[in-house]
mmCIF file of C-alpha atoms in Angstrom:
data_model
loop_
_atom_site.group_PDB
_atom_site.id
_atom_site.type_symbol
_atom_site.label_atom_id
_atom_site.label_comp_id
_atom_site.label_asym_id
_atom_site.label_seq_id
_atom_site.Cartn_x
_atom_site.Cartn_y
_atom_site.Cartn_z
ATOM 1 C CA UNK J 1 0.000 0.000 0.000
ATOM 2 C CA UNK J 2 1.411 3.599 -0.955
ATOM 3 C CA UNK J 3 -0.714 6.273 -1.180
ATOM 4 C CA UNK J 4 1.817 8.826 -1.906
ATOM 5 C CA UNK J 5 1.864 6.803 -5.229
ATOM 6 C CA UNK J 6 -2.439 7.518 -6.028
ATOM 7 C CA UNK J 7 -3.180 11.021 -5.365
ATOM 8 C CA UNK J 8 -6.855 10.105 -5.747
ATOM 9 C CA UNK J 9 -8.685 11.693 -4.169
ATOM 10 C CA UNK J 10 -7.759 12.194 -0.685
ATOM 11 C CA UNK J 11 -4.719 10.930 1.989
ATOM 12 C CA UNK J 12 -5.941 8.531 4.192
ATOM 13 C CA UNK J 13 -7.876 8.815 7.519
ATOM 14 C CA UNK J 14 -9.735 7.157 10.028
ATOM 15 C CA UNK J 15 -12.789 7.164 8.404
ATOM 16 C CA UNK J 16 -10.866 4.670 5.601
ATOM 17 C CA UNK J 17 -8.825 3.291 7.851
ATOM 18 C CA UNK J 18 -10.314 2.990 11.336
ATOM 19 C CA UNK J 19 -13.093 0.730 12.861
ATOM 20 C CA UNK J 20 -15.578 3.245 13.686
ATOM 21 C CA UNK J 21 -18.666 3.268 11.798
ATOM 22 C CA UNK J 22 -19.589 6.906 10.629
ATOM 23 C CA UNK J 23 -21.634 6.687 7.050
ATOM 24 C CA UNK J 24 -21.770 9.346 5.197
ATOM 25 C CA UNK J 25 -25.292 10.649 3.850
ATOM 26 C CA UNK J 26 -25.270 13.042 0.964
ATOM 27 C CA UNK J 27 -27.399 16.529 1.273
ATOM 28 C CA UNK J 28 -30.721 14.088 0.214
ATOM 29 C CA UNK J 29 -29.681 12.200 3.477
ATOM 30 C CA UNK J 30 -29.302 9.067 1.558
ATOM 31 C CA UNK J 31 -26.032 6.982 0.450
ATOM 32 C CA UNK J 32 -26.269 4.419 -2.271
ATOM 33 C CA UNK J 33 -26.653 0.496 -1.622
ATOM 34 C CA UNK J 34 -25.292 -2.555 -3.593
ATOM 35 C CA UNK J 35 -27.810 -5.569 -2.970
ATOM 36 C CA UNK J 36 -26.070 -8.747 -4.109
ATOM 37 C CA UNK J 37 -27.788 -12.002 -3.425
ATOM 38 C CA UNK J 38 -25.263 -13.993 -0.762
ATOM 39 C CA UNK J 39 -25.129 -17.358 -3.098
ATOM 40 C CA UNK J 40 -24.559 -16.677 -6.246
ATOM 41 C CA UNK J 41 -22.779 -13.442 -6.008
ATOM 42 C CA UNK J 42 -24.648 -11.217 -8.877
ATOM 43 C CA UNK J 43 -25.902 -7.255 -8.264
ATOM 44 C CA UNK J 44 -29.560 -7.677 -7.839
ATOM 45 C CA UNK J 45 -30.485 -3.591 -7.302
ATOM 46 C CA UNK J 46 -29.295 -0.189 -6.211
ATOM 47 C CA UNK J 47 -31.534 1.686 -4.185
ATOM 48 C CA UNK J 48 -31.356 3.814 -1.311
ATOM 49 C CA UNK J 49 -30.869 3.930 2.804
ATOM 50 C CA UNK J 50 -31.577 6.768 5.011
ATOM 51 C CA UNK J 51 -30.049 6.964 8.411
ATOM 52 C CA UNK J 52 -33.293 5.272 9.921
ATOM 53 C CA UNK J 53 -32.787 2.469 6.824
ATOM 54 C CA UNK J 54 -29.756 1.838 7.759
ATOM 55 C CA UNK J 55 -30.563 1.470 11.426
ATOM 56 C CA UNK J 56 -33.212 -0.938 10.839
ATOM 57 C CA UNK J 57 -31.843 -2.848 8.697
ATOM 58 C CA UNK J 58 -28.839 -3.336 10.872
ATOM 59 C CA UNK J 59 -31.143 -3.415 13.892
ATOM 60 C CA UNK J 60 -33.467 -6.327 12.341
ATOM 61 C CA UNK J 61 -31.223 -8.091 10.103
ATOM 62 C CA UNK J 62 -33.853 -7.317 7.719
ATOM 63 C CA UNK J 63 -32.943 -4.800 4.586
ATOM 64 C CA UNK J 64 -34.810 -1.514 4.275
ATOM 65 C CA UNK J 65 -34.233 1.051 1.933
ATOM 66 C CA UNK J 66 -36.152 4.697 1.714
ATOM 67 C CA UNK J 67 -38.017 4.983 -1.446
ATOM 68 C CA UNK J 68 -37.361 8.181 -3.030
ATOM 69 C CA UNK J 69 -40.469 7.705 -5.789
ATOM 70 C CA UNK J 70 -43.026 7.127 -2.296
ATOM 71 C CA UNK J 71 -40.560 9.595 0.063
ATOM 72 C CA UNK J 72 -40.913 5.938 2.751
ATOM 73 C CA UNK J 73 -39.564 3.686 4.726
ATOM 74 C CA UNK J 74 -39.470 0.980 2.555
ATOM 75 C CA UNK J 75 -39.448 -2.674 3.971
ATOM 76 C CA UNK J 76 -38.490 -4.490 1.074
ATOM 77 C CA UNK J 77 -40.957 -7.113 0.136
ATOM 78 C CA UNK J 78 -43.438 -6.090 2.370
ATOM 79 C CA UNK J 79 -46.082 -6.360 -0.562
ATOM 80 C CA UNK J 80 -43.835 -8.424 -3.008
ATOM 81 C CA UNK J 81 -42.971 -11.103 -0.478
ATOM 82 C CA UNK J 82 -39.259 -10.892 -2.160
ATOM 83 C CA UNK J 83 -37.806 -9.769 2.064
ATOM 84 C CA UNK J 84 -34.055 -9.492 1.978
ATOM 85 C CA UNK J 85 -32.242 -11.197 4.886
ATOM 86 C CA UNK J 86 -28.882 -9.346 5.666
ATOM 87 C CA UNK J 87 -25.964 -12.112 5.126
ATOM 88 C CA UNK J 88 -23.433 -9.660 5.301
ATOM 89 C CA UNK J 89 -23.075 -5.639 4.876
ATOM 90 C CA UNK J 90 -19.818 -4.012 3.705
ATOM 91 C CA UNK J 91 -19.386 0.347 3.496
ATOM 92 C CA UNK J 92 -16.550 1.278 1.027
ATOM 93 C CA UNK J 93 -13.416 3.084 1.812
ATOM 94 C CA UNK J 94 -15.224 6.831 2.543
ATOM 95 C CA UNK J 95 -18.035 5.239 3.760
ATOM 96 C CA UNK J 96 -20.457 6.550 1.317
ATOM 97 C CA UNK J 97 -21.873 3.468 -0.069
ATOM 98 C CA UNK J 98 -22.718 0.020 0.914
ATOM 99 C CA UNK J 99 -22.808 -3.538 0.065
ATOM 100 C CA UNK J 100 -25.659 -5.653 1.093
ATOM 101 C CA UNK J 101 -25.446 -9.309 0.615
ATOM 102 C CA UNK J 102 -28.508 -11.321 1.254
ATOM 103 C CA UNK J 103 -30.532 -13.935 1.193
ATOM 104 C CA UNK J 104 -34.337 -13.368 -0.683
ATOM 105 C CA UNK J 105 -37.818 -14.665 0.361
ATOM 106 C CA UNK J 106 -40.611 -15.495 -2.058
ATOM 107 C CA UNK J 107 -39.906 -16.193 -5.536
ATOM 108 C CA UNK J 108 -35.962 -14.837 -5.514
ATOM 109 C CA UNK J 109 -36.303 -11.500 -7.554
ATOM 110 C CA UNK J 110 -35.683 -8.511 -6.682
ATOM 111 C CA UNK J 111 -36.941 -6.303 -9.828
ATOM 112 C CA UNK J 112 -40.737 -4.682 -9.940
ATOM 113 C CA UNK J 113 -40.874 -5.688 -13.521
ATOM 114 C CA UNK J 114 -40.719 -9.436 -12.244
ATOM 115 C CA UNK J 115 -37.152 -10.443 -13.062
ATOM 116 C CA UNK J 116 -34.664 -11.496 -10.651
ATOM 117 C CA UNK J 117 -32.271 -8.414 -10.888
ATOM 118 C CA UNK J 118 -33.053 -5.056 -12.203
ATOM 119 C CA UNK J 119 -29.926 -5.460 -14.617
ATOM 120 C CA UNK J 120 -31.379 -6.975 -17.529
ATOM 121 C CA UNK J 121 -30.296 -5.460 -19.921
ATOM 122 C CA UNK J 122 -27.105 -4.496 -21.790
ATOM 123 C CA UNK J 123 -25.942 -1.112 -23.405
ATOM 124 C CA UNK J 124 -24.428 -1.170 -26.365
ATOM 125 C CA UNK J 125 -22.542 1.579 -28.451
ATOM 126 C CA UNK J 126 -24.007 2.542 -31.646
ATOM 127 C CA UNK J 127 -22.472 5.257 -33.762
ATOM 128 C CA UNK J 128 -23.141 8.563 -31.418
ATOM 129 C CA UNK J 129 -25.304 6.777 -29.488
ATOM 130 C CA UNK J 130 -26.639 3.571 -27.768
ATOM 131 C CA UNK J 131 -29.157 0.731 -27.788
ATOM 132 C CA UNK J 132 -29.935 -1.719 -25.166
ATOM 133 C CA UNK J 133 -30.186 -5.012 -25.548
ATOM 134 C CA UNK J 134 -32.256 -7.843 -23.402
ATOM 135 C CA UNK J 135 -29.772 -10.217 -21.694
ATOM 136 C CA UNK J 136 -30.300 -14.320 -22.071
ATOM 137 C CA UNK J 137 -33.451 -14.580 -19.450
ATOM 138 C CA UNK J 138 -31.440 -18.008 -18.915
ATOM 139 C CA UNK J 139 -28.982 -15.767 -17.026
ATOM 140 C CA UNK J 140 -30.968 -13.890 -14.850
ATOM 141 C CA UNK J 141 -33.909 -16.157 -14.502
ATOM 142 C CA UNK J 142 -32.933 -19.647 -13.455
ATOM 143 C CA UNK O 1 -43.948 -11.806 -15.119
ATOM 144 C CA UNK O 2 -46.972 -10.362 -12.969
ATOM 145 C CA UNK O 3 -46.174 -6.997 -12.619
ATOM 146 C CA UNK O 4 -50.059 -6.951 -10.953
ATOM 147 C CA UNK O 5 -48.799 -8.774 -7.976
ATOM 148 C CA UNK O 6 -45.992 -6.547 -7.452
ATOM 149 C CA UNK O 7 -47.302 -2.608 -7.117
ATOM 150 C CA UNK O 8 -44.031 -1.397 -6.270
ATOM 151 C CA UNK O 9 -43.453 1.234 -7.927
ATOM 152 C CA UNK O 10 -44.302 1.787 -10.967
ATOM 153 C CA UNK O 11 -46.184 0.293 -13.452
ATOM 154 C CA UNK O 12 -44.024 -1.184 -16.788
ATOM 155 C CA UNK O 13 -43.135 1.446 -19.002
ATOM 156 C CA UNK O 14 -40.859 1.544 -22.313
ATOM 157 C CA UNK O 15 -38.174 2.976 -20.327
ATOM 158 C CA UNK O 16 -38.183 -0.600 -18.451
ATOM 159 C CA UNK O 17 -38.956 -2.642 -21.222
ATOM 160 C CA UNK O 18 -37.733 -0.905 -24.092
ATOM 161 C CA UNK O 19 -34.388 -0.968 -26.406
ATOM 162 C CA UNK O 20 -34.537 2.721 -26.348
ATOM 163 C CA UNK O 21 -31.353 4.097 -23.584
ATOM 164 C CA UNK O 22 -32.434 6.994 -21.999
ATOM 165 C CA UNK O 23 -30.529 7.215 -18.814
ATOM 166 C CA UNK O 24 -31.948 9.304 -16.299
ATOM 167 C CA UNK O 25 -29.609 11.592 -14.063
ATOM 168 C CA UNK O 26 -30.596 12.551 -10.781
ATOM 169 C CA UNK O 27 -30.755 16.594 -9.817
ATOM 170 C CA UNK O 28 -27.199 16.987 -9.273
ATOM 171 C CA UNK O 29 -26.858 15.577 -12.897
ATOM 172 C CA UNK O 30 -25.345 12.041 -12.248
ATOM 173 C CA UNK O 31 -26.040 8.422 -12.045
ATOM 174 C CA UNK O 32 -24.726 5.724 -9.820
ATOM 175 C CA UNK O 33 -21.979 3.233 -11.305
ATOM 176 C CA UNK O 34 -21.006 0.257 -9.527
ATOM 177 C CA UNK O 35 -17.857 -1.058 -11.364
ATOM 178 C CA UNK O 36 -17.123 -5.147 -11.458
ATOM 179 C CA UNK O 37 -13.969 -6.518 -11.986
ATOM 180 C CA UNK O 38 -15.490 -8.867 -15.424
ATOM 181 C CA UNK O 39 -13.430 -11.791 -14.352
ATOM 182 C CA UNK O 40 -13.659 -12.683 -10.874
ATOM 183 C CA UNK O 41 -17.281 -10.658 -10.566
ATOM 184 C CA UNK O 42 -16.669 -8.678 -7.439
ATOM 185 C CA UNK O 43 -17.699 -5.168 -6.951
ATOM 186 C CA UNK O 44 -14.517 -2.794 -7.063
ATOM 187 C CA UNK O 45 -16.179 0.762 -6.533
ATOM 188 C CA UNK O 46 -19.217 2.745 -6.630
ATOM 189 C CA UNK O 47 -18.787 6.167 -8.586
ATOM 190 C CA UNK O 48 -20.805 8.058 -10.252
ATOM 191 C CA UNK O 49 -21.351 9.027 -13.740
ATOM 192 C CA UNK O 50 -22.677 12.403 -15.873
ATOM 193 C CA UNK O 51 -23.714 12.354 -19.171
ATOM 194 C CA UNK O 52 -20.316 13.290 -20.248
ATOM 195 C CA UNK O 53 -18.434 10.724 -18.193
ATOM 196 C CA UNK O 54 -21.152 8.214 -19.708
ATOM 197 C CA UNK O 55 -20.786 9.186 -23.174
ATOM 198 C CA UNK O 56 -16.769 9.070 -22.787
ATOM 199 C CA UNK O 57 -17.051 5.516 -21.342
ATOM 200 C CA UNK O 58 -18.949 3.960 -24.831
ATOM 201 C CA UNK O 59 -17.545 5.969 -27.147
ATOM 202 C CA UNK O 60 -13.795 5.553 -25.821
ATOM 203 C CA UNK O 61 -14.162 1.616 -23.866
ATOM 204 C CA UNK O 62 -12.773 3.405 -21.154
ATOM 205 C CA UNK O 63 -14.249 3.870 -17.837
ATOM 206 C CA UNK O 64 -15.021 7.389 -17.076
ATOM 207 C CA UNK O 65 -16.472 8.956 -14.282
ATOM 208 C CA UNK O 66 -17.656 12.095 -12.462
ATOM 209 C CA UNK O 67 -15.706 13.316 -9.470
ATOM 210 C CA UNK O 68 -17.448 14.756 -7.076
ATOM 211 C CA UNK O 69 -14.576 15.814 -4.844
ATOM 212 C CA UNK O 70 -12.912 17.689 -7.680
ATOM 213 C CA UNK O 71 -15.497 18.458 -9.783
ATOM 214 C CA UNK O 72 -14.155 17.099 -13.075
ATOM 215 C CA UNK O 73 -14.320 14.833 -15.580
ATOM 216 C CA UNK O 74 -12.064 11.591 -14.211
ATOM 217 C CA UNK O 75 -10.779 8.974 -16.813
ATOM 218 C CA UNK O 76 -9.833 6.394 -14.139
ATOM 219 C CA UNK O 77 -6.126 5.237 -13.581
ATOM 220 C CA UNK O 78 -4.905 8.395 -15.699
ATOM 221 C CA UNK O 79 -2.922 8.961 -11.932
ATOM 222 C CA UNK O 80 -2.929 5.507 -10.954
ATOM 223 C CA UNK O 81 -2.607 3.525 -14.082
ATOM 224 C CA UNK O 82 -5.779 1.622 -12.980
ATOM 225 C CA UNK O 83 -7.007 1.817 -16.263
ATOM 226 C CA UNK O 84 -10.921 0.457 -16.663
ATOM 227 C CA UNK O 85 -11.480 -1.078 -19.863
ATOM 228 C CA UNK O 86 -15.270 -1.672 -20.145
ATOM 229 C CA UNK O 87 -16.608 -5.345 -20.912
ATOM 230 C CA UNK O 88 -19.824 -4.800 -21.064
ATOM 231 C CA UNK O 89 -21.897 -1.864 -19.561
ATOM 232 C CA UNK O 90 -25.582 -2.911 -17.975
ATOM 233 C CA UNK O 91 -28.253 -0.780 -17.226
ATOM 234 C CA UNK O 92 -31.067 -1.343 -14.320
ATOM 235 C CA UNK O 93 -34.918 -1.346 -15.059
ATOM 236 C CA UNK O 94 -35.547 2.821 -14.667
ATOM 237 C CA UNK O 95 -31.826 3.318 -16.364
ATOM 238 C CA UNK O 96 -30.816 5.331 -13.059
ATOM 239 C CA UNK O 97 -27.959 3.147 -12.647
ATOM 240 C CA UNK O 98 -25.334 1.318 -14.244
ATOM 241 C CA UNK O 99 -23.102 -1.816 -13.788
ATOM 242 C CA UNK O 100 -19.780 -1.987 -15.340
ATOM 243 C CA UNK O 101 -17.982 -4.550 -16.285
ATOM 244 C CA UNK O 102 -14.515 -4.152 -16.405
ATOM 245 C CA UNK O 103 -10.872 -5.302 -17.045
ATOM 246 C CA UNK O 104 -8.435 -3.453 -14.618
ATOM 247 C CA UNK O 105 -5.376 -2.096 -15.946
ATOM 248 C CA UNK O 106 -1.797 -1.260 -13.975
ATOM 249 C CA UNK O 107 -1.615 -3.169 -10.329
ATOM 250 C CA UNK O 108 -5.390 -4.381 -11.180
ATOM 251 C CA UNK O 109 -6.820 -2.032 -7.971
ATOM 252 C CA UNK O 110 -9.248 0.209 -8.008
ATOM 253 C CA UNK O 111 -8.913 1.649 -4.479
ATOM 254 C CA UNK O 112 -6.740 5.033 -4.013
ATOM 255 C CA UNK O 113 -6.255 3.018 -0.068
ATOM 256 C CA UNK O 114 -4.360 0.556 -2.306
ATOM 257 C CA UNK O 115 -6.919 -2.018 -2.065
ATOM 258 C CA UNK O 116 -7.982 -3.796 -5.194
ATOM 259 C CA UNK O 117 -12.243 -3.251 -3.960
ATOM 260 C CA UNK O 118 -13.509 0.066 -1.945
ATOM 261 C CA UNK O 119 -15.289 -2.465 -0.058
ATOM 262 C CA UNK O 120 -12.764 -3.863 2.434
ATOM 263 C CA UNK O 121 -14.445 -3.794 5.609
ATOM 264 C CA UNK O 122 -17.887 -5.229 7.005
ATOM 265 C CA UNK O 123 -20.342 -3.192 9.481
ATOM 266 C CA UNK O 124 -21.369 -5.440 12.590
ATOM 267 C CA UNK O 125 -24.152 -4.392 14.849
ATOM 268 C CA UNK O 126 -23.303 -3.967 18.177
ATOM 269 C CA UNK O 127 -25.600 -3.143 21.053
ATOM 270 C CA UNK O 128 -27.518 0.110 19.333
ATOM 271 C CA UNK O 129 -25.084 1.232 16.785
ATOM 272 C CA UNK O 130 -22.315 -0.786 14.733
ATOM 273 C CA UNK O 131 -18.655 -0.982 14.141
ATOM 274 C CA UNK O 132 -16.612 -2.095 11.093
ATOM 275 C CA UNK O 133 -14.346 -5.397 10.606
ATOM 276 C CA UNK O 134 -11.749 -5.736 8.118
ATOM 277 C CA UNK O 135 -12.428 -8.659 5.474
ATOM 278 C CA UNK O 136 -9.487 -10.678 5.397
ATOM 279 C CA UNK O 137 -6.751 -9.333 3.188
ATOM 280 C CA UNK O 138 -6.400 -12.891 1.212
ATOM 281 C CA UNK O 139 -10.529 -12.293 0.233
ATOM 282 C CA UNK O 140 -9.260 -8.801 -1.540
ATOM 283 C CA UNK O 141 -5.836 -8.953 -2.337
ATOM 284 C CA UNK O 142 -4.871 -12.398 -3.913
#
């Protein structure tokens, strides 16, 4: 490790390189999270916590996010069934954004659209600008 | 696919299951990234992305971002030589957010703490509030 060597973007301190816990909320209040499902290792969503997401979901082992489209609380799968069990959380290096891995209830998916993840589909580069593309449902939804 | 069963949030749209890309940025004019190392599948980073940064990154195969710390334009590993080529770029069902696959250039890290992943410690609950643990080094750095 040499930081000297990576001026990017600031010199270390506690808050990358101590064990206290002090996330960072931007001025919405809200830092980003990374929900990966614990067994097979794939990105299932981004969404959002709050300070009182965060809490619960550390609190109950249970993963909440606030909704920014209903301004709530949002105790995921509370209508969908599709409840996230915490496995294991991780906050990166400024403590701005977290990891989530769990385990999901009900069918396995995550998405509103009924997929497993949200990332279905692919962008791809076309002259100035891009298409998407659908990925293999084999991929996302076995 | 019952998107009846499932009310949250929004009901289907093109923008979810269209070919049309038409990333939305939030206010402040930028969209999450979470960036995946394409071979092993682990999250490096989260980062965010303008439409600039966005543009750069499929027109050039190179991973650009928005820095919010300096307020500029950041082709990543231009300091570090952590060069991002992009795999394959993914976008998530309201195209707020992006996954990026990528091939890491120079010592194959994406951290500026000299860590190959920002995500290098895990939060643990304890009693009413929570303290961090450091993932083994071997997990990150082999």
């Amino acid at each position: 490790m040499n930081e000297t060597a990576k001026p990017e973007p600031d010199p270390p301190s506690s808050r990358e390189e101590g064990l206290a816990f002090s996330p960072k909320f931007g001025a919405d209040g809200l830092a980003t999270c990374v929900t990966i499902e614990a067994a097979r290792g794939d990105v299932l969503m981004v969404a959002h916590m709050n300070e009182a997401a965060l809490r619960k979901t550390l609190a109950t082992g249970v993963v909440h996010y606030w909704s920014r489209s209903r301004s709530a609380l949002w105790r995921k799968g509370d209508t969908s069934g599709q409840t996230q069990t915490l496995v294991e959380l991780r906050v990166d290096c400024d403590q701005d954004a977290f990891l989530a891995f769990v385990k999901v209830g009900g069918d396995g998916g995550a998405c509103h659209t009924g997929r497993r993840s949200c990332f279905y589909r692919r962008v791809e580069a076309e002259g100035e600008g891009a298409r998407l593309a659908f990925i293999a449902p084999s991929i996302l939804d076995d």
